[in-house]
Amino acid sequence: MGRWVAMSEGGGSDFSGYLCVPPSGRGPGLLLIQEIWGVNAHIRAMADAYAAEGFVVLAPDVFWRQQARIDLTYDDAGIELAYKHYNALDMYQACDDLGRAVEYLKGCEFVEGRLGVLGYCLGGTLAYSLAANEHLSAGVSYYGSGIGGMLNKTPRMAFPFLFHFAGDDHLIAMEEVTRLKPLLSATGDATFRIYEGQRHGFNCVERNSYSMKAALLAKADTLRFLAQHLVR
C-alpha cells in the first residue's frame, strides 16, 4: 500500500518517509513515528493498517542522518544496531526534522482535513515533542520513556493527547508514570491508559512482550480518540 517519498528541500532523497494512502484516495493525515528499529517491516505494517482505516499515513525516517531507511529486526543483532543508532541520535535535530515532516504531510495532495501524530517507543517520546505544533489536532504516544525529558520543551500542549503506558515497563516504571501524569495534565488535555501486567513494546507482534489483548484494546482506544479529534 505504501511507497517512499522524499521530504528533503529541493526534492533530495536523503530525508524520506513511508507514505500510505487509504483506498478512498484521501483522508486525515497521520504522522506515524518509528521505534528504534527504524521504519522496519513492523512500522510499515502499522502504517498500512492505519491507512486501511482511512488515514493518509506518513512514517518519517528518523535515523536518516546516520543511515537512510534502516530496517532492523528484533533479534540480538538488530537490538545492538538499534541502540547504536538511538544513542547517536540528536533529539533536537530529530524534532526539527519531524516538524518538516508535519509540513510535508500538511501539504500532501491526498490529505483532507486535520492532522495527528502517533508514535511508539522512541516515537512515543518524539510524538510528544510535537505537542505544541499548531498544525496538529491530536496525538497518541505508546510507552514514550523519554517524555519526562521533553516537558520543558512543551509548556503547553496545543491539542489533546492520549498516552498508553505498560504496567511493567522496564524503561518507564509506574512510579515515573505516576509522577508525570499530573505534570502532563497541567500542560493540556491529557488522557492516560495503563495496561497492568504488560511490558514495554506490547503493541508489536514481533516482540516477546507482545500482548494481543493489550494491543487490541490500545488500538481501539486510539482509533476512537483519532476519530473524535481528526475525523469531521
Tab-separated table of C-alpha atoms in Angstrom:
chain	number	residue	atom	x	y	z
A	1	MET	CA	0.000	0.000	0.000
A	2	GLY	CA	2.881	2.404	0.779
A	3	ARG	CA	5.802	3.991	-1.027
A	4	TRP	CA	8.829	6.045	-0.046
A	5	VAL	CA	8.662	9.777	-0.701
A	6	ALA	CA	11.405	12.418	-0.490
A	7	MET	CA	10.975	15.229	2.016
A	8	SER	CA	14.337	16.994	1.693
A	9	GLU	CA	14.478	20.577	0.496
A	10	GLY	CA	14.908	20.735	-3.247
A	11	GLY	CA	13.469	17.243	-3.649
A	12	GLY	CA	16.564	15.412	-2.421
A	13	SER	CA	16.211	11.797	-1.370
A	14	ASP	CA	18.079	11.916	1.967
A	15	PHE	CA	15.153	12.695	4.267
A	16	SER	CA	12.290	10.451	3.275
A	17	GLY	CA	9.221	8.794	4.666
A	18	TYR	CA	6.968	5.843	4.006
A	19	LEU	CA	3.653	7.233	2.720
A	20	CYS	CA	0.429	5.216	2.693
A	21	VAL	CA	-2.742	6.458	1.039
A	22	PRO	CA	-6.128	4.956	2.003
A	23	PRO	CA	-8.297	3.115	-0.527
A	24	SER	CA	-10.506	6.204	-0.848
A	25	GLY	CA	-7.501	8.209	-2.026
A	26	ARG	CA	-7.961	10.943	0.589
A	27	GLY	CA	-8.263	11.288	4.341
A	28	PRO	CA	-6.992	12.943	7.535
A	29	GLY	CA	-3.212	12.963	7.898
A	30	LEU	CA	-1.375	10.836	10.462
A	31	LEU	CA	2.345	11.112	11.205
A	32	LEU	CA	3.428	7.693	12.483
A	33	ILE	CA	6.800	7.708	14.261
A	34	GLN	CA	9.058	4.658	14.453
A	35	GLU	CA	10.654	2.700	17.280
A	36	ILE	CA	14.456	2.492	17.480
A	37	TRP	CA	14.417	-0.290	14.869
A	38	GLY	CA	13.749	2.166	12.056
A	39	VAL	CA	10.875	2.255	9.594
A	40	ASN	CA	11.042	-1.530	9.529
A	41	ALA	CA	8.530	-4.142	8.420
A	42	HIS	CA	6.501	-3.744	11.614
A	43	ILE	CA	6.236	0.053	11.347
A	44	ARG	CA	5.359	-0.178	7.659
A	45	ALA	CA	2.654	-2.715	8.576
A	46	MET	CA	1.296	-0.277	11.177
A	47	ALA	CA	1.272	2.486	8.570
A	48	ASP	CA	-0.556	0.218	6.123
A	49	ALA	CA	-3.100	-0.728	8.809
A	50	TYR	CA	-3.954	2.871	9.698
A	51	ALA	CA	-4.165	3.753	6.010
A	52	ALA	CA	-6.646	0.889	5.622
A	53	GLU	CA	-8.721	2.646	8.307
A	54	GLY	CA	-8.845	5.781	6.135
A	55	PHE	CA	-5.831	7.876	7.169
A	56	VAL	CA	-3.090	9.245	4.955
A	57	VAL	CA	-0.084	7.955	6.907
A	58	LEU	CA	3.499	9.179	6.767
A	59	ALA	CA	6.230	7.302	8.665
A	60	PRO	CA	9.344	9.534	8.533
A	61	ASP	CA	12.841	8.054	8.583
A	62	VAL	CA	14.082	9.408	11.932
A	63	PHE	CA	17.612	7.955	11.594
A	64	TRP	CA	18.256	9.231	8.065
A	65	ARG	CA	21.171	11.443	9.109
A	66	GLN	CA	23.036	8.342	10.299
A	67	GLN	CA	21.859	5.820	7.721
A	68	ALA	CA	18.933	6.053	5.354
A	69	ARG	CA	15.982	3.696	5.700
A	70	ILE	CA	17.390	1.228	8.214
A	71	ASP	CA	15.162	-1.830	8.598
A	72	LEU	CA	16.097	-3.808	11.705
A	73	THR	CA	14.678	-6.972	13.238
A	74	TYR	CA	14.084	-7.683	16.928
A	75	ASP	CA	16.854	-10.261	17.380
A	76	ASP	CA	20.101	-9.645	19.297
A	77	ALA	CA	21.901	-8.234	16.255
A	78	GLY	CA	19.008	-5.906	15.486
A	79	ILE	CA	18.806	-4.735	19.095
A	80	GLU	CA	22.523	-3.906	19.135
A	81	LEU	CA	22.281	-1.832	15.966
A	82	ALA	CA	19.045	-0.188	17.077
A	83	TYR	CA	20.624	1.095	20.290
A	84	LYS	CA	23.691	2.218	18.376
A	85	HIS	CA	21.513	4.453	16.202
A	86	TYR	CA	19.413	5.585	19.151
A	87	ASN	CA	22.441	6.605	21.213
A	88	ALA	CA	23.803	8.613	18.264
A	89	LEU	CA	20.521	10.440	17.667
A	90	ASP	CA	20.410	14.196	18.165
A	91	MET	CA	16.917	14.515	19.644
A	92	TYR	CA	16.574	18.238	18.980
A	93	GLN	CA	17.618	17.813	15.361
A	94	ALA	CA	15.189	14.907	15.055
A	95	CYS	CA	12.417	17.148	16.399
A	96	ASP	CA	13.232	19.726	13.740
A	97	ASP	CA	13.119	17.020	11.073
A	98	LEU	CA	9.723	15.898	12.326
A	99	GLY	CA	8.478	19.461	12.067
A	100	ARG	CA	9.421	19.307	8.389
A	101	ALA	CA	7.555	16.011	8.097
A	102	VAL	CA	4.437	17.664	9.520
A	103	GLU	CA	4.778	20.416	6.922
A	104	TYR	CA	5.109	17.791	4.175
A	105	LEU	CA	2.000	15.967	5.378
A	106	LYS	CA	0.106	19.263	5.662
A	107	GLY	CA	0.832	19.976	2.005
A	108	CYS	CA	0.259	16.419	0.793
A	109	GLU	CA	-2.260	16.299	-2.040
A	110	PHE	CA	-4.028	13.287	-0.502
A	111	VAL	CA	-4.639	14.835	2.914
A	112	GLU	CA	-8.117	16.151	3.531
A	113	GLY	CA	-8.871	17.568	6.948
A	114	ARG	CA	-6.905	17.521	10.154
A	115	LEU	CA	-3.500	16.089	11.094
A	116	GLY	CA	-2.446	13.899	14.013
A	117	VAL	CA	0.659	12.156	15.308
A	118	LEU	CA	1.136	8.632	16.650
A	119	GLY	CA	4.403	7.167	17.949
A	120	TYR	CA	5.775	4.009	19.522
A	121	CYS	CA	8.679	3.729	21.999
A	122	LEU	CA	11.201	6.349	20.761
A	123	GLY	CA	8.368	7.516	18.526
A	124	GLY	CA	6.132	7.894	21.581
A	125	THR	CA	8.606	10.390	23.015
A	126	LEU	CA	9.049	12.178	19.696
A	127	ALA	CA	5.282	12.344	19.189
A	128	TYR	CA	5.002	14.239	22.471
A	129	SER	CA	7.808	16.566	21.372
A	130	LEU	CA	5.367	17.831	18.723
A	131	ALA	CA	2.611	18.573	21.250
A	132	ALA	CA	2.905	22.342	20.708
A	133	ASN	CA	2.751	22.092	16.899
A	134	GLU	CA	-0.113	24.282	15.692
A	135	HIS	CA	-0.737	22.153	12.598
A	136	LEU	CA	-1.682	19.050	14.611
A	137	SER	CA	-5.042	18.292	16.220
A	138	ALA	CA	-4.414	15.018	18.105
A	139	GLY	CA	-1.518	12.997	19.478
A	140	VAL	CA	-1.022	9.420	20.666
A	141	SER	CA	2.040	8.113	22.486
A	142	TYR	CA	2.783	4.466	23.189
A	143	TYR	CA	5.215	3.955	26.109
A	144	GLY	CA	7.371	7.004	25.414
A	145	SER	CA	10.056	6.554	28.058
A	146	GLY	CA	11.727	9.913	27.354
A	147	ILE	CA	8.631	12.080	27.771
A	148	GLY	CA	9.831	13.452	31.100
A	149	GLY	CA	12.830	14.993	29.402
A	150	MET	CA	10.554	16.766	26.905
A	151	LEU	CA	8.350	18.531	29.455
A	152	ASN	CA	10.420	21.717	29.461
A	153	LYS	CA	10.105	21.865	25.655
A	154	THR	CA	6.304	21.740	25.813
A	155	PRO	CA	4.931	24.118	28.473
A	156	ARG	CA	1.518	23.910	26.831
A	157	MET	CA	0.018	21.251	24.571
A	158	ALA	CA	-1.797	22.659	21.544
A	159	PHE	CA	-4.121	19.661	21.165
A	160	PRO	CA	-5.443	16.615	23.076
A	161	PHE	CA	-3.043	13.750	23.742
A	162	LEU	CA	-3.602	10.069	24.562
A	163	PHE	CA	-0.816	8.279	26.458
A	164	HIS	CA	-0.524	4.481	26.592
A	165	PHE	CA	1.750	3.030	29.298
A	166	ALA	CA	2.627	-0.553	30.226
A	167	GLY	CA	2.322	-1.500	33.890
A	168	ASP	CA	5.579	-3.471	33.946
A	169	ASP	CA	7.643	-1.314	31.596
A	170	HIS	CA	11.359	-1.600	32.388
A	171	LEU	CA	12.094	1.691	30.579
A	172	ILE	CA	9.491	3.852	32.323
A	173	ALA	CA	8.337	2.484	35.668
A	174	MET	CA	4.880	3.144	37.107
A	175	GLU	CA	6.456	5.416	39.719
A	176	GLU	CA	7.651	7.661	36.877
A	177	VAL	CA	4.293	7.499	35.107
A	178	THR	CA	2.533	8.448	38.357
A	179	ARG	CA	4.864	11.433	38.711
A	180	LEU	CA	4.338	12.513	35.089
A	181	LYS	CA	0.543	12.273	34.913
A	182	PRO	CA	-0.260	15.489	36.837
A	183	LEU	CA	2.585	17.326	35.119
A	184	LEU	CA	1.293	16.354	31.675
A	185	SER	CA	-2.306	17.126	32.634
A	186	ALA	CA	-1.201	20.586	33.739
A	187	THR	CA	0.001	21.327	30.197
A	188	GLY	CA	-3.245	20.441	28.423
A	189	ASP	CA	-5.863	17.814	27.594
A	190	ALA	CA	-4.162	14.526	28.518
A	191	THR	CA	-5.750	11.068	28.682
A	192	PHE	CA	-3.939	8.060	30.141
A	193	ARG	CA	-4.334	4.331	29.637
A	194	ILE	CA	-2.381	1.909	31.839
A	195	TYR	CA	-2.068	-1.757	30.842
A	196	GLU	CA	-1.424	-3.678	34.042
A	197	GLY	CA	0.980	-6.596	33.805
A	198	GLN	CA	2.142	-5.604	30.316
A	199	ARG	CA	5.700	-4.892	29.253
A	200	HIS	CA	7.334	-2.306	27.012
A	201	GLY	CA	6.543	-2.999	23.362
A	202	PHE	CA	3.254	-4.802	23.988
A	203	ASN	CA	1.869	-3.453	20.715
A	204	CYS	CA	4.492	-5.090	18.482
A	205	VAL	CA	3.554	-8.577	17.309
A	206	GLU	CA	7.199	-9.363	16.531
A	207	ARG	CA	8.429	-8.788	20.096
A	208	ASN	CA	8.358	-11.212	23.019
A	209	SER	CA	6.461	-8.617	25.049
A	210	TYR	CA	3.540	-8.586	22.586
A	211	SER	CA	0.075	-8.862	24.108
A	212	MET	CA	-2.777	-9.353	21.682
A	213	LYS	CA	-5.363	-8.205	24.232
A	214	ALA	CA	-3.482	-5.040	25.244
A	215	ALA	CA	-2.614	-4.215	21.624
A	216	LEU	CA	-6.244	-4.535	20.512
A	217	LEU	CA	-7.585	-2.530	23.444
A	218	ALA	CA	-4.997	0.186	22.843
A	219	LYS	CA	-5.748	0.345	19.134
A	220	ALA	CA	-9.489	0.546	19.797
A	221	ASP	CA	-8.912	3.490	22.143
A	222	THR	CA	-6.509	5.069	19.668
A	223	LEU	CA	-8.983	4.825	16.786
A	224	ARG	CA	-11.777	6.223	18.957
A	225	PHE	CA	-9.526	9.095	20.003
A	226	LEU	CA	-8.393	9.854	16.450
A	227	ALA	CA	-11.984	9.661	15.204
A	228	GLN	CA	-13.054	12.167	17.833
A	229	HIS	CA	-10.332	14.703	17.066
A	230	LEU	CA	-9.386	14.198	13.407
A	231	VAL	CA	-12.478	12.970	11.575
A	232	ARG	CA	-15.145	15.559	10.797
